[in-house]
mmCIF file of C-alpha atoms in Angstrom:
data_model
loop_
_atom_site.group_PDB
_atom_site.id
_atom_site.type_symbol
_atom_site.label_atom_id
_atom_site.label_comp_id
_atom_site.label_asym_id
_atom_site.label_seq_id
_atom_site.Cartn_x
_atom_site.Cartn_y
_atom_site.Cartn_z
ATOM 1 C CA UNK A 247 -25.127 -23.992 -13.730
ATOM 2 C CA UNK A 248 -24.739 -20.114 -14.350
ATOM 3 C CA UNK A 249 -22.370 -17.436 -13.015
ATOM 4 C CA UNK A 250 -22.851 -16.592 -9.569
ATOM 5 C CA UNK A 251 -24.710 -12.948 -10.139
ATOM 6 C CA UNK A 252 -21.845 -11.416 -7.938
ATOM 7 C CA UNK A 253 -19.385 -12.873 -9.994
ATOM 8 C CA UNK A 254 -17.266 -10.738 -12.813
ATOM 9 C CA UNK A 255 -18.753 -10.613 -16.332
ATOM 10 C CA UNK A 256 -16.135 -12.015 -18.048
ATOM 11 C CA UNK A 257 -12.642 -14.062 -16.925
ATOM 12 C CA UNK A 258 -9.842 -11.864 -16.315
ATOM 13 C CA UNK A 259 -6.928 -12.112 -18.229
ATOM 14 C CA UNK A 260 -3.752 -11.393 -16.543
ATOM 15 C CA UNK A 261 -1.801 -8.344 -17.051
ATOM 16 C CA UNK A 262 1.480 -8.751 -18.386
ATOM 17 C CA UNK A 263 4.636 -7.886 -16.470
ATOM 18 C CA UNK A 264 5.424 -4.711 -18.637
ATOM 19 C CA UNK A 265 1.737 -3.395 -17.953
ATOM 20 C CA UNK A 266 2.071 -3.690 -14.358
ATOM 21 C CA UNK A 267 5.321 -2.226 -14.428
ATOM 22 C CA UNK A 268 4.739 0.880 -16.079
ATOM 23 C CA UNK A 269 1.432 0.944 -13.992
ATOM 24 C CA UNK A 270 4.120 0.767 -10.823
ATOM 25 C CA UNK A 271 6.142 3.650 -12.464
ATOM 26 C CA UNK A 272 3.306 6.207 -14.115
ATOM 27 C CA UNK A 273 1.157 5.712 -10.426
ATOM 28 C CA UNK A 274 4.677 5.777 -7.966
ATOM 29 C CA UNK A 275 5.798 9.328 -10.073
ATOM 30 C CA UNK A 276 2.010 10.424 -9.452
ATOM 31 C CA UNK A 277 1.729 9.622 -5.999
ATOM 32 C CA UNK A 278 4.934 11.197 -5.366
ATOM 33 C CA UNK A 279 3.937 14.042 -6.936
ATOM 34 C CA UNK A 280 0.571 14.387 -6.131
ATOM 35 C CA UNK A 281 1.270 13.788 -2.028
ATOM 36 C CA UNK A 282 4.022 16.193 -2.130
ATOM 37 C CA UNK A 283 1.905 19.072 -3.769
ATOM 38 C CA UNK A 284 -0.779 18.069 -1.013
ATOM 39 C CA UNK A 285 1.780 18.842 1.556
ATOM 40 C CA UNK A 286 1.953 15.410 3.352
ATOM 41 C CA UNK A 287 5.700 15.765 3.154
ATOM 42 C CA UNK A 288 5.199 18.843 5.629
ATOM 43 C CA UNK A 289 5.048 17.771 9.573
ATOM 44 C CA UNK A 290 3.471 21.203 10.381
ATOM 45 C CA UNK A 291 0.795 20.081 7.465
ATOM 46 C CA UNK A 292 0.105 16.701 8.426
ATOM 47 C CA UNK A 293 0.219 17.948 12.297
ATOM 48 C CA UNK A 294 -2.590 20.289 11.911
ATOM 49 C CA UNK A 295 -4.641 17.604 9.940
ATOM 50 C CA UNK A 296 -4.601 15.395 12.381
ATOM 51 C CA UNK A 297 -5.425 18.035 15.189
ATOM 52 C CA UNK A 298 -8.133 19.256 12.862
ATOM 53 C CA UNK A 299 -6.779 22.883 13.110
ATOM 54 C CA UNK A 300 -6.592 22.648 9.175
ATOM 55 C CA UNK A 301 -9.267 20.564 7.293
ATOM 56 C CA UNK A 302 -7.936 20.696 3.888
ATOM 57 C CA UNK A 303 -5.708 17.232 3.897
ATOM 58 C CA UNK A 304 -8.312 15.349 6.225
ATOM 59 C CA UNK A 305 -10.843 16.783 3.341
ATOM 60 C CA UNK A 306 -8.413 15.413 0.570
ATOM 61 C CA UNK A 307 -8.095 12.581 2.089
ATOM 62 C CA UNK A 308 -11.803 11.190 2.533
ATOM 63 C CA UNK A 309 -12.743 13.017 -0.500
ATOM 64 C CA UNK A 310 -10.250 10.572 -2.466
ATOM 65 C CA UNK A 311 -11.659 7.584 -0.652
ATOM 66 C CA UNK A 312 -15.437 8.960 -1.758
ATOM 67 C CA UNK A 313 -14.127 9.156 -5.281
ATOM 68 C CA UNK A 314 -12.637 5.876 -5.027
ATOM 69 C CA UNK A 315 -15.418 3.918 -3.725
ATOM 70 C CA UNK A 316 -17.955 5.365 -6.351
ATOM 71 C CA UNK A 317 -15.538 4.728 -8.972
ATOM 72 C CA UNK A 318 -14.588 0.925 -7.992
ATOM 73 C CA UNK A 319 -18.778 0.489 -7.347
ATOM 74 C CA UNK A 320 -19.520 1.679 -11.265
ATOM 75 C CA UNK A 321 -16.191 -0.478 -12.539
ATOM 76 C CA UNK A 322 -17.054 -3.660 -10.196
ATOM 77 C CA UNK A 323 -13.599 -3.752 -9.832
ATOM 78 C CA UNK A 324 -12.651 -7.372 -8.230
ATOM 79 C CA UNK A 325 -13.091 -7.432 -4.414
ATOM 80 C CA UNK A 326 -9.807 -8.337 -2.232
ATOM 81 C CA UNK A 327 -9.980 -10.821 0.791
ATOM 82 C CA UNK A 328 -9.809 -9.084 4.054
ATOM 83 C CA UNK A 329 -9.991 -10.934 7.386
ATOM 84 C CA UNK A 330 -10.385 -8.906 10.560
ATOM 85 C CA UNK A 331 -7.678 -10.978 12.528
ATOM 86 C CA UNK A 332 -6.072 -10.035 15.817
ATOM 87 C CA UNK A 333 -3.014 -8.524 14.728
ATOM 88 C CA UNK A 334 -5.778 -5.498 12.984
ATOM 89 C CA UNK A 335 -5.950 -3.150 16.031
ATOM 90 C CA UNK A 336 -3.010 -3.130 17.316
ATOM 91 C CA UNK A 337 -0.705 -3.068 14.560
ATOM 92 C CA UNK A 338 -3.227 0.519 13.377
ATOM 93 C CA UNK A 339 -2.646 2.225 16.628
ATOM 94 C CA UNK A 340 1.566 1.321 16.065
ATOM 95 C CA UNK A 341 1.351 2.654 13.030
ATOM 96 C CA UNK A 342 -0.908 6.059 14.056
ATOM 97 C CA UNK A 343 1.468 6.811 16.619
ATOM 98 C CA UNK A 344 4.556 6.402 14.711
ATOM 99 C CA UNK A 345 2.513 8.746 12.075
ATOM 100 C CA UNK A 346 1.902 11.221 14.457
ATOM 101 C CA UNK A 347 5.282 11.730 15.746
ATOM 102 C CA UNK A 348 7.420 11.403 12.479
ATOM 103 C CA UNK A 349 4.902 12.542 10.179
ATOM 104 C CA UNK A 350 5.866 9.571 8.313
ATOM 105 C CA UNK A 351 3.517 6.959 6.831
ATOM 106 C CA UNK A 352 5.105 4.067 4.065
ATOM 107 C CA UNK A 353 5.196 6.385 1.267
ATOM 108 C CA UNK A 354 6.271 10.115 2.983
ATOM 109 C CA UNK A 355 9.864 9.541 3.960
ATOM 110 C CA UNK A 356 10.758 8.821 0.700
ATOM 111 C CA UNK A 357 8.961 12.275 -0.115
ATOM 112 C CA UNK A 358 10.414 14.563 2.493
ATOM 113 C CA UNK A 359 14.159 12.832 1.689
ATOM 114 C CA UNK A 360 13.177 14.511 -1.933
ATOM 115 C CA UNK A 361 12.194 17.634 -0.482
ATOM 116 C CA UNK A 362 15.051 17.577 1.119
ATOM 117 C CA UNK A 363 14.274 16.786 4.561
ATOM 118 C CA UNK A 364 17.607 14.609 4.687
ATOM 119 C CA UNK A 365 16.453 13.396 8.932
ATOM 120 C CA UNK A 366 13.913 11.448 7.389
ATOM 121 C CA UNK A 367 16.607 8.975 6.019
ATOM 122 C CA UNK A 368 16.541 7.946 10.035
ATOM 123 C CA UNK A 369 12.526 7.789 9.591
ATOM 124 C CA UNK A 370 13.046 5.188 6.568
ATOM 125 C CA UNK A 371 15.974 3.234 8.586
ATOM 126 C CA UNK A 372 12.965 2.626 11.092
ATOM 127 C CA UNK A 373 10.361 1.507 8.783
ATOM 128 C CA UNK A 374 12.998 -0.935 7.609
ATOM 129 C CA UNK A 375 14.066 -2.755 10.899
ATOM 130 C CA UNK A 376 10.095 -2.403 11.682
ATOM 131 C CA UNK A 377 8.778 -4.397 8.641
ATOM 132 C CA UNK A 378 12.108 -6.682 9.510
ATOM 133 C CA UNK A 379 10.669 -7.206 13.534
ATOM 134 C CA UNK A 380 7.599 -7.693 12.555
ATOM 135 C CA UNK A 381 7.685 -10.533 10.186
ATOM 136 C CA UNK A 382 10.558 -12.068 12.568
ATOM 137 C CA UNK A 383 7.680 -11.302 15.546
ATOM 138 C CA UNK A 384 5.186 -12.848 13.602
ATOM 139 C CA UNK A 385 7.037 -16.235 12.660
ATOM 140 C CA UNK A 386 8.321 -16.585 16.409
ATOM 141 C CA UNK A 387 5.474 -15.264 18.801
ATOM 142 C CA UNK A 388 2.130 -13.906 17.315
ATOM 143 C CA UNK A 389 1.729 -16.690 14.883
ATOM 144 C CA UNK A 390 -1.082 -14.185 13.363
ATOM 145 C CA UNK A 391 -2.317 -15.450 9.789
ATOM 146 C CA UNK A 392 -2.535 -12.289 8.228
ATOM 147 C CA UNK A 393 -3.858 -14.229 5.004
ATOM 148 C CA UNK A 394 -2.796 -12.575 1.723
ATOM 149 C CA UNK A 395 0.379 -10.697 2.161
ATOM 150 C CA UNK A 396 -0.955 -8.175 -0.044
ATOM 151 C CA UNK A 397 -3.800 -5.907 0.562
ATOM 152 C CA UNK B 291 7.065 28.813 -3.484
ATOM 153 C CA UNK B 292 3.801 27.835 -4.419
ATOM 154 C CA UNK B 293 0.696 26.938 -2.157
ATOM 155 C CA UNK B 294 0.083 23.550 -1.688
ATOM 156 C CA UNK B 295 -2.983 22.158 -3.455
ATOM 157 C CA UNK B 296 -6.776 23.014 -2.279
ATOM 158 C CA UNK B 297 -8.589 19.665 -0.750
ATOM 159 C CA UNK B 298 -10.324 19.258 -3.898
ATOM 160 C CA UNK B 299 -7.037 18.996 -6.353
ATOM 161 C CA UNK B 300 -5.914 16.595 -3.906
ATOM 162 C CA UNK B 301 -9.106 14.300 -3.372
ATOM 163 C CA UNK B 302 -8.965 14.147 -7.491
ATOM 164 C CA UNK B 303 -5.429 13.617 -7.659
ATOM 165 C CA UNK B 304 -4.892 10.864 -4.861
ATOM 166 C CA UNK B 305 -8.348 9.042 -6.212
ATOM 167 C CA UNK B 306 -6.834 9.099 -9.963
ATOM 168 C CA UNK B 307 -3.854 7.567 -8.879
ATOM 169 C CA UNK B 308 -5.706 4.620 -7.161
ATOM 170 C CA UNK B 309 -8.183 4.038 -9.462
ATOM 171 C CA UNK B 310 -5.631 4.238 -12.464
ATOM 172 C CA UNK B 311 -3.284 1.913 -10.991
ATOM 173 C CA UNK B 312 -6.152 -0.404 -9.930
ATOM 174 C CA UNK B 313 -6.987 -0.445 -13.544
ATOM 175 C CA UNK B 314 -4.075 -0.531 -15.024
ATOM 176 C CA UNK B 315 -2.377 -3.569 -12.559
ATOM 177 C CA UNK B 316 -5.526 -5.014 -11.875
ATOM 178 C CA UNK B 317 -4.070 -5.305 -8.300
ATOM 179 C CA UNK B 318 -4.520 -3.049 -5.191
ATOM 180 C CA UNK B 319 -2.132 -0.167 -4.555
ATOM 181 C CA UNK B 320 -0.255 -0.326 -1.325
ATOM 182 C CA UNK B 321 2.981 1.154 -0.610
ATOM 183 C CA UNK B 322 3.654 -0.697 2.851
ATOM 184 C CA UNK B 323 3.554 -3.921 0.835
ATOM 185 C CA UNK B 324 5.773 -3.035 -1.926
ATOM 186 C CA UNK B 325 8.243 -2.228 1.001
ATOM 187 C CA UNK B 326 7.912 -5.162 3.038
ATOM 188 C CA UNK B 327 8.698 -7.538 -0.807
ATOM 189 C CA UNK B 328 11.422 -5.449 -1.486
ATOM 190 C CA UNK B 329 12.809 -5.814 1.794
ATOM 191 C CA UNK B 330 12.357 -9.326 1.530
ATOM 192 C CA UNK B 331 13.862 -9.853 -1.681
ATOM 193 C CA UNK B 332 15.316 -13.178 -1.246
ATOM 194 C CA UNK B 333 12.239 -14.790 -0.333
ATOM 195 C CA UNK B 334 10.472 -12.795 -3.343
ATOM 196 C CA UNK B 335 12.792 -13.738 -5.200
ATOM 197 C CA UNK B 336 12.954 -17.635 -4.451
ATOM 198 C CA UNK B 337 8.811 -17.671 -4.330
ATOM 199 C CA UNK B 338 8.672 -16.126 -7.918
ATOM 200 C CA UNK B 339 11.580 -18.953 -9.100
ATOM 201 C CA UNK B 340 9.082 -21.643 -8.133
ATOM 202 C CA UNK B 341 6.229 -19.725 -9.532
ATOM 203 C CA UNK B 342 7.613 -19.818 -13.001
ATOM 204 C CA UNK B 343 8.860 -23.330 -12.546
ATOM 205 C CA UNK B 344 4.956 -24.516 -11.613
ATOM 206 C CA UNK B 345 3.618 -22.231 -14.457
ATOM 207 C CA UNK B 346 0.323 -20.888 -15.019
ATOM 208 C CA UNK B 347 -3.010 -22.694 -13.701
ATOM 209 C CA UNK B 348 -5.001 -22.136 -16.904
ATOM 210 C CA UNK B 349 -1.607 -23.006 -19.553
ATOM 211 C CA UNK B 350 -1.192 -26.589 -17.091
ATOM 212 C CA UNK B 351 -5.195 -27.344 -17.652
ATOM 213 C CA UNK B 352 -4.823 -26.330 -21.132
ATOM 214 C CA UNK B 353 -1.907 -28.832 -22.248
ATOM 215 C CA UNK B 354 -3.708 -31.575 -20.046
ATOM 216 C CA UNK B 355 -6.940 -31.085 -21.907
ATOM 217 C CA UNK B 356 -5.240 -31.459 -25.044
ATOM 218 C CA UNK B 357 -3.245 -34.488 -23.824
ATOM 219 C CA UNK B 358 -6.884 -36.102 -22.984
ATOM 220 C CA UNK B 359 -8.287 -35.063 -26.585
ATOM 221 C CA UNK B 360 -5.059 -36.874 -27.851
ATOM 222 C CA UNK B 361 -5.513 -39.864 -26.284
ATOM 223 C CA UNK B 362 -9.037 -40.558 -25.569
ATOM 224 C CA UNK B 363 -11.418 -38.463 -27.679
ATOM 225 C CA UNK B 364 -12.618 -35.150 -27.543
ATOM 226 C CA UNK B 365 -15.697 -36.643 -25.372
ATOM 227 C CA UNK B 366 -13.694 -37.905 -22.876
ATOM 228 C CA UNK B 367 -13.048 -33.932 -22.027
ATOM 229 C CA UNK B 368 -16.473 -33.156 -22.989
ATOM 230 C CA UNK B 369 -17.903 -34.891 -21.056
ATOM 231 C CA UNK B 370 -16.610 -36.250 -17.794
ATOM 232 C CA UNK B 371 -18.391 -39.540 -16.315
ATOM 233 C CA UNK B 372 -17.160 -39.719 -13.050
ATOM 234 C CA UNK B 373 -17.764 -36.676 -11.563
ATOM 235 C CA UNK B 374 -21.144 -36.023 -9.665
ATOM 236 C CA UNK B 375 -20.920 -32.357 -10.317
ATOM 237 C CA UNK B 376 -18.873 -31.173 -13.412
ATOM 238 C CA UNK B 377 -16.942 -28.445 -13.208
ATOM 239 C CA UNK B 378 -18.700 -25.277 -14.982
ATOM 240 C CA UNK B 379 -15.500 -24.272 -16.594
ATOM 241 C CA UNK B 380 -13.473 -21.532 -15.893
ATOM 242 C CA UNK B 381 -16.166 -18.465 -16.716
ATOM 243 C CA UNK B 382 -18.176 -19.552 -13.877
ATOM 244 C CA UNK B 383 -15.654 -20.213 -11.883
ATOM 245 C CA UNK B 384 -14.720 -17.294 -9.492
ATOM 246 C CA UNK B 385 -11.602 -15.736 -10.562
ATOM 247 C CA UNK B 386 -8.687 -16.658 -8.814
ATOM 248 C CA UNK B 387 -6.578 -13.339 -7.613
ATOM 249 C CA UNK B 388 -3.936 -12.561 -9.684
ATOM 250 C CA UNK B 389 -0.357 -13.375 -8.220
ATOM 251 C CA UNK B 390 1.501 -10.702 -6.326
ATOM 252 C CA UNK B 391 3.006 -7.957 -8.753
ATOM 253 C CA UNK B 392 6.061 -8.595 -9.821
ATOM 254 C CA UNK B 393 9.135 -7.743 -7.098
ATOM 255 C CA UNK B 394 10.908 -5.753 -9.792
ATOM 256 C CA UNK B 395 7.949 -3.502 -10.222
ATOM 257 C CA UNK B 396 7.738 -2.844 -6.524
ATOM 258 C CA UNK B 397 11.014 -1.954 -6.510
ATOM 259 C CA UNK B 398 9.775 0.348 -9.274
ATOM 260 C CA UNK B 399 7.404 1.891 -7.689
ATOM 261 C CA UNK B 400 8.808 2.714 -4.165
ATOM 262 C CA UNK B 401 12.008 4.439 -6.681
ATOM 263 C CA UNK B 402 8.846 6.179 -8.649
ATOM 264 C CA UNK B 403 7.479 7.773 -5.564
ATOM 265 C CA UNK B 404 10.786 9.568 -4.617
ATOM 266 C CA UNK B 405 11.546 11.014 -8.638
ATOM 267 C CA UNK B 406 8.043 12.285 -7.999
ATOM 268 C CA UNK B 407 8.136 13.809 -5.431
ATOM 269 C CA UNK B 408 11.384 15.247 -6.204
ATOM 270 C CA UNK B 409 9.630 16.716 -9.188
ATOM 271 C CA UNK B 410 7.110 17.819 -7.249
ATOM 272 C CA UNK B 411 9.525 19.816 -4.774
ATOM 273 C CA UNK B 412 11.787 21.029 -7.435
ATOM 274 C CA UNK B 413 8.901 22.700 -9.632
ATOM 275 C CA UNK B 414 6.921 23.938 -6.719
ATOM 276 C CA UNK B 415 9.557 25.423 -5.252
ATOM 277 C CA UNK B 416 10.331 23.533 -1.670
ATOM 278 C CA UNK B 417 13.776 21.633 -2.691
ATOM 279 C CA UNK B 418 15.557 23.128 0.273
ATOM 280 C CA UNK B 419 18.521 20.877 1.548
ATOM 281 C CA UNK B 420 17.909 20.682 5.017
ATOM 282 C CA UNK B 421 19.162 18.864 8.526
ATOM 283 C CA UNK B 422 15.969 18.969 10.449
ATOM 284 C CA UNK B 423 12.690 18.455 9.557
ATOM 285 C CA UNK B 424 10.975 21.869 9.473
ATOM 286 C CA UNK B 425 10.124 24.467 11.629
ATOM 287 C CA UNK B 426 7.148 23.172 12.990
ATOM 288 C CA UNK B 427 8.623 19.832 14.123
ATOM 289 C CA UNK B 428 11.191 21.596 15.840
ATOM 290 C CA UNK B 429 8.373 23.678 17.618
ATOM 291 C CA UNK B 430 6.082 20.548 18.067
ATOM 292 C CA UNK B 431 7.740 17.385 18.885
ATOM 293 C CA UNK B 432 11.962 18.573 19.608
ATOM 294 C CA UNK B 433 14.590 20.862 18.428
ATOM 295 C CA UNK B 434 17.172 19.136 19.539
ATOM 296 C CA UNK B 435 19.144 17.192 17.186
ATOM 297 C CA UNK B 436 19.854 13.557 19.042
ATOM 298 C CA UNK B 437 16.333 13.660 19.904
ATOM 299 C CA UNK B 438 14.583 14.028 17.244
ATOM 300 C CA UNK B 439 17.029 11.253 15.841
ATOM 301 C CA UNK B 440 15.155 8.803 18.199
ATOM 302 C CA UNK B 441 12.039 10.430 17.660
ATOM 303 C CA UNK B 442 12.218 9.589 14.032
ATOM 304 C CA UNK B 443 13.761 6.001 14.229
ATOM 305 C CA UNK B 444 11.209 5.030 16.660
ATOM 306 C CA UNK B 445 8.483 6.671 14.943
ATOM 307 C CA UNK B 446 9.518 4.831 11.451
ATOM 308 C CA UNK B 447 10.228 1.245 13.748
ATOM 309 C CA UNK B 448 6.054 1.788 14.993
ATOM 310 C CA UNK B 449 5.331 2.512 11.472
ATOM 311 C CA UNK B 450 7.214 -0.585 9.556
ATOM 312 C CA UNK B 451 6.113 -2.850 12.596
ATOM 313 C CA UNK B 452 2.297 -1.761 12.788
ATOM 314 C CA UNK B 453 2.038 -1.082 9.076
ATOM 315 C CA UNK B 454 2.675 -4.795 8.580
ATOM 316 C CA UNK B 455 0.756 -6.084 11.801
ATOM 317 C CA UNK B 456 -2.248 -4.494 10.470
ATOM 318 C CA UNK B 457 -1.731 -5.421 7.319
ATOM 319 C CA UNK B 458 -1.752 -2.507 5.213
ATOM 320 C CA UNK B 459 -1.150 1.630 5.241
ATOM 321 C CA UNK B 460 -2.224 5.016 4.296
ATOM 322 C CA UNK B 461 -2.386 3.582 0.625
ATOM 323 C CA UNK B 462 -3.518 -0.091 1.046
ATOM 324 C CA UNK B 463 -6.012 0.197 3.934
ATOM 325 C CA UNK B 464 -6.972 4.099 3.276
ATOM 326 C CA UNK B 465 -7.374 4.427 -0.132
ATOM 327 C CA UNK B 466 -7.520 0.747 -1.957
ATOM 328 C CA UNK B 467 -8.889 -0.818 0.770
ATOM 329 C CA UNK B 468 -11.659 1.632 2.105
ATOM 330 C CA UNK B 469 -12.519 2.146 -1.235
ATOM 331 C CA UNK B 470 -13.299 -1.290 -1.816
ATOM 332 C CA UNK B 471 -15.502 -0.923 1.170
ATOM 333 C CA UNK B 472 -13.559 -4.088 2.933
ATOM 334 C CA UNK B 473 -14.229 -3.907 6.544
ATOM 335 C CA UNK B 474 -10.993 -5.027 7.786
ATOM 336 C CA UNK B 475 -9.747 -1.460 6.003
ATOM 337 C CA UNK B 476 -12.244 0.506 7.231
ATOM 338 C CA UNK B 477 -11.820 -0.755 10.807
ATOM 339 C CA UNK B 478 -7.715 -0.170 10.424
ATOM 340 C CA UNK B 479 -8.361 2.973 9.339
ATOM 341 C CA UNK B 480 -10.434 4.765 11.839
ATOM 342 C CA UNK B 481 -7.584 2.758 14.289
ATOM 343 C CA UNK B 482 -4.715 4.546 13.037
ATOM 344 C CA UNK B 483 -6.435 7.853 11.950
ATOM 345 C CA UNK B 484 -8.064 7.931 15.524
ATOM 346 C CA UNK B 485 -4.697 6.850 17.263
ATOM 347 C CA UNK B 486 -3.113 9.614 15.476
ATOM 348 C CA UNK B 487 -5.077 12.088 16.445
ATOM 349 C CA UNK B 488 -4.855 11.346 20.164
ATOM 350 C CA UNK B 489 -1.201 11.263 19.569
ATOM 351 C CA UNK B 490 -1.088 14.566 17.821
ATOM 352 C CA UNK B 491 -3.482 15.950 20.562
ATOM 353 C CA UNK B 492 -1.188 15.007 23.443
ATOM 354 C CA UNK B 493 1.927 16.224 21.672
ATOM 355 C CA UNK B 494 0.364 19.838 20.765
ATOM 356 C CA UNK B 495 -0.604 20.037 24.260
ATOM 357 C CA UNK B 496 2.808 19.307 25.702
ATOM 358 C CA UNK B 497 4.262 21.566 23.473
#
C-alpha cells in the first residue's frame, strides 16, 4: 500500500518548543511592525480602505493573500481542517462591524496602544469580555462544534 | 513623519510574515487564537499538564514496539497475524496535526506584536501620546469622549465575540487561512470584509 499521492513526502517531525517560540517572537515583532508601517493602526486609514476611497491597504491586503497562496501551493505546506459550521456567518459579520467602528481587528489594538492611541486600551477590554462571552455562549446555548480551536 | 508603506511593501511584508511563521512553527498564524489561549490560561494550562503526562503518540508506539521485540521476537512486530489490513506504518499514514503551540509562545507573540509596533511608531515617527483615537475617528464615528468609550468597548466585545464564533480573524481566516485556499476562510472572509464595508458605508454617510 503506497502514500496517498496527496499526502506529504516525508513524516513531519515536530518542531521543538524553542523553534516555535522564537517563530512566535521574530513573526509577532514583524507583524507589529509591518501592520503599523501599513497604517492599519490609523482609523482614517483603515476607514478609507474599507470605503474604497483609498486602495492601497485593500491592495496590500489581497496582494499578501496572492503571495501567500502561491507560496503555500509551491511548499505543499500541510492543509488545516476547516468545517463551514453555523456559527461561520454570523460570527464574520460581528466581527466586520466591530472592525468597522473601532478600527480594531485581534492584532490592531495592541498596535494603536503602541502608537499611542491610549482609547484603544477600552477596544482590547472588549475583545477580552468578547472571546470570554463567546466561549461561555458557546458551552451554554449555541452548542456550535467549531472543531479545531485553532485555525 | 514618514509615509506609510506603498501596497506593494505591504503585500511583501504581511505575506513574509505568514509564510515565515508557517515555516518556521509549522502551524497557522492567527492572532485571535493566541488571544482566546491566553485568555484561557487555566484551561491551557491544565490541557498541556495532561498532554505531557500522556506523552507523545510516536515515543508510546515506539517503547511498545520494543516491549513486543523483547518479548516475542522481532516477527511478532514484523509481521502482525491478526490484522486483516496491516497498518502501512507511519510514512503512509497521514500526518496527524501538530498540537496547539505552546501557551507560553502565544503569550509571546501577542507581547511581540505590541514591541513591534512600538518600534514601528517610534522610528517612523507617529509615537504621539494621545486620548482619542485620531482625527478622523473623531470626524467619522464621535468626538465626544464617553461615546466613543462605548463605541470602542462594543466594537472590541463584536470583535472578541465574532472573531471566535467564526473561528478565526484578519490573520487566521485572511491571510493563513485564504491562503491555504480553505473554504471555510474564504467564505469568513468576504463575510467580514463585506460586513465592514457596509458598516463603513453607513457610518461615512451619517457623518
Amino acid at each position: 500500500m503506497s502514500a496517498h499521492p496527496l499526502a506529504p513526502p516525508a513524516p513531519r517531525r515536530g518542531r521543538t518548543r524553542g523553534s516555535v517560540l522564537a517563530a512566535c517572537v521574530l513573526a509577532g515583532l514583524a507583524l507589529g511592525y509591518t501592520v503599523t508601517r501599513i497604517g492599519f493602526a490609523d482609523f482614517g486609514e483603515v476607514h478609507a480602505m474599507f470605503t474604497f476611497a483609498d486602495l492601497r491597504m485593500l491592495l496590500a491586503f489581497l496582494g499578501a493573500a496572492a503571495l501567500v497562496v502561491v507560496a503555500f501551493l509551491v511548499l505543499r505546506v500541510r492543509r488545516t481542517p476547516g468545517r463551514i459550521h453555523a456559527g461561520v456567518v454570523p460570527g464574520a459579520v460581528l466581527f466586520g462591524t466591530g472592525w468597522a467602528i473601532s478600527g480594531g481587528c485581534p492584532a490592531i489594538p495592541i498596535v494603536q496602544v503602541a502608537s499611542g492611541y491610549l482609547p484603544a486600551v477600552v477596544t482590547i477590554g472588549g475583545i477580552v469580555v468578547g472571546m470570554y462571552l463567546s466561549r461561555w455562549a458557546n458551552a451554554r446555548y449555541l452548542h456550535l462544534d467549531r472543531g479545531s480551536c485553532d485555525v | 513623519m514618514s509615509a506609510y508603506w506603498p501596497w506593494w511593501a505591504g503585500a511583501v511584508a504581511l505575506a513574509t510574515v505568514t509564510i515565515g511563521y508557517t515555516v518556521l512553527s509549522d502551524r497557522s498564524l492567527g492572532i485571535s487564537s493566541a488571544w482566546e489561549r491566553v485568555l484561557h490560561w487555566r484551561e491551557e494550562r491544565e490541557i498541556e499538564r495532561l498532554d505531557a503526562r500522556l506523552g507523545d503518540d510516536d515515543a508510546l508506539e515506539a517503547a511498545l514496539a520494543a516491549a513486543t521485540r523483547r518479548e516475542f521476537g522481532a516477527l511478532a512486530v514484523a509481521s502482525p497475524a491478526t490484522d486483516a489490513a496491516p497498518d502501512p506504518g507511519p510514512a503512509a499514514r497521514p500526518p496527524a496535526p501538530p498540537r496547539p503551540a505552546p501557551l507560553v509562545t502565544q503569550a509571546a507573540l501577542l507581547v511581540s506584536v505590541f514591541v513591534g509596533g512600538l518600534v514601528a511608531a517610534l522610528t517612523s515617527g507617529r509615537f504621539e501620546v494621545r486620548a482619542d483615537m485620531g482625527e478622523a475617528f473623531g470626524r467619522i464615528v464621535t468626538d465626544n469622549p464617553v461615546t466613543m468609550v462605548v463605541v470602542l468597548f462594543t466594537g472590541g466585545v463584536l470583535v472578541g465575540f465574532g472573531t471566535r464564533l467564526a473561528g478565526g480573524c484578519s490573520s487566521g481566516h485572511g491571510l493563513s487561512g485564504c491562503g491555504r485556499l480553505r473554504p471555510v476562510s474564504i467564505l469568513a472572509t468576504a463575510v467580514f470584509f463585506g460586513t465592514a464595508v457596509v458598516v463603513s458605508l453607513l457610518l461615512g454617510g451619517m457623518s
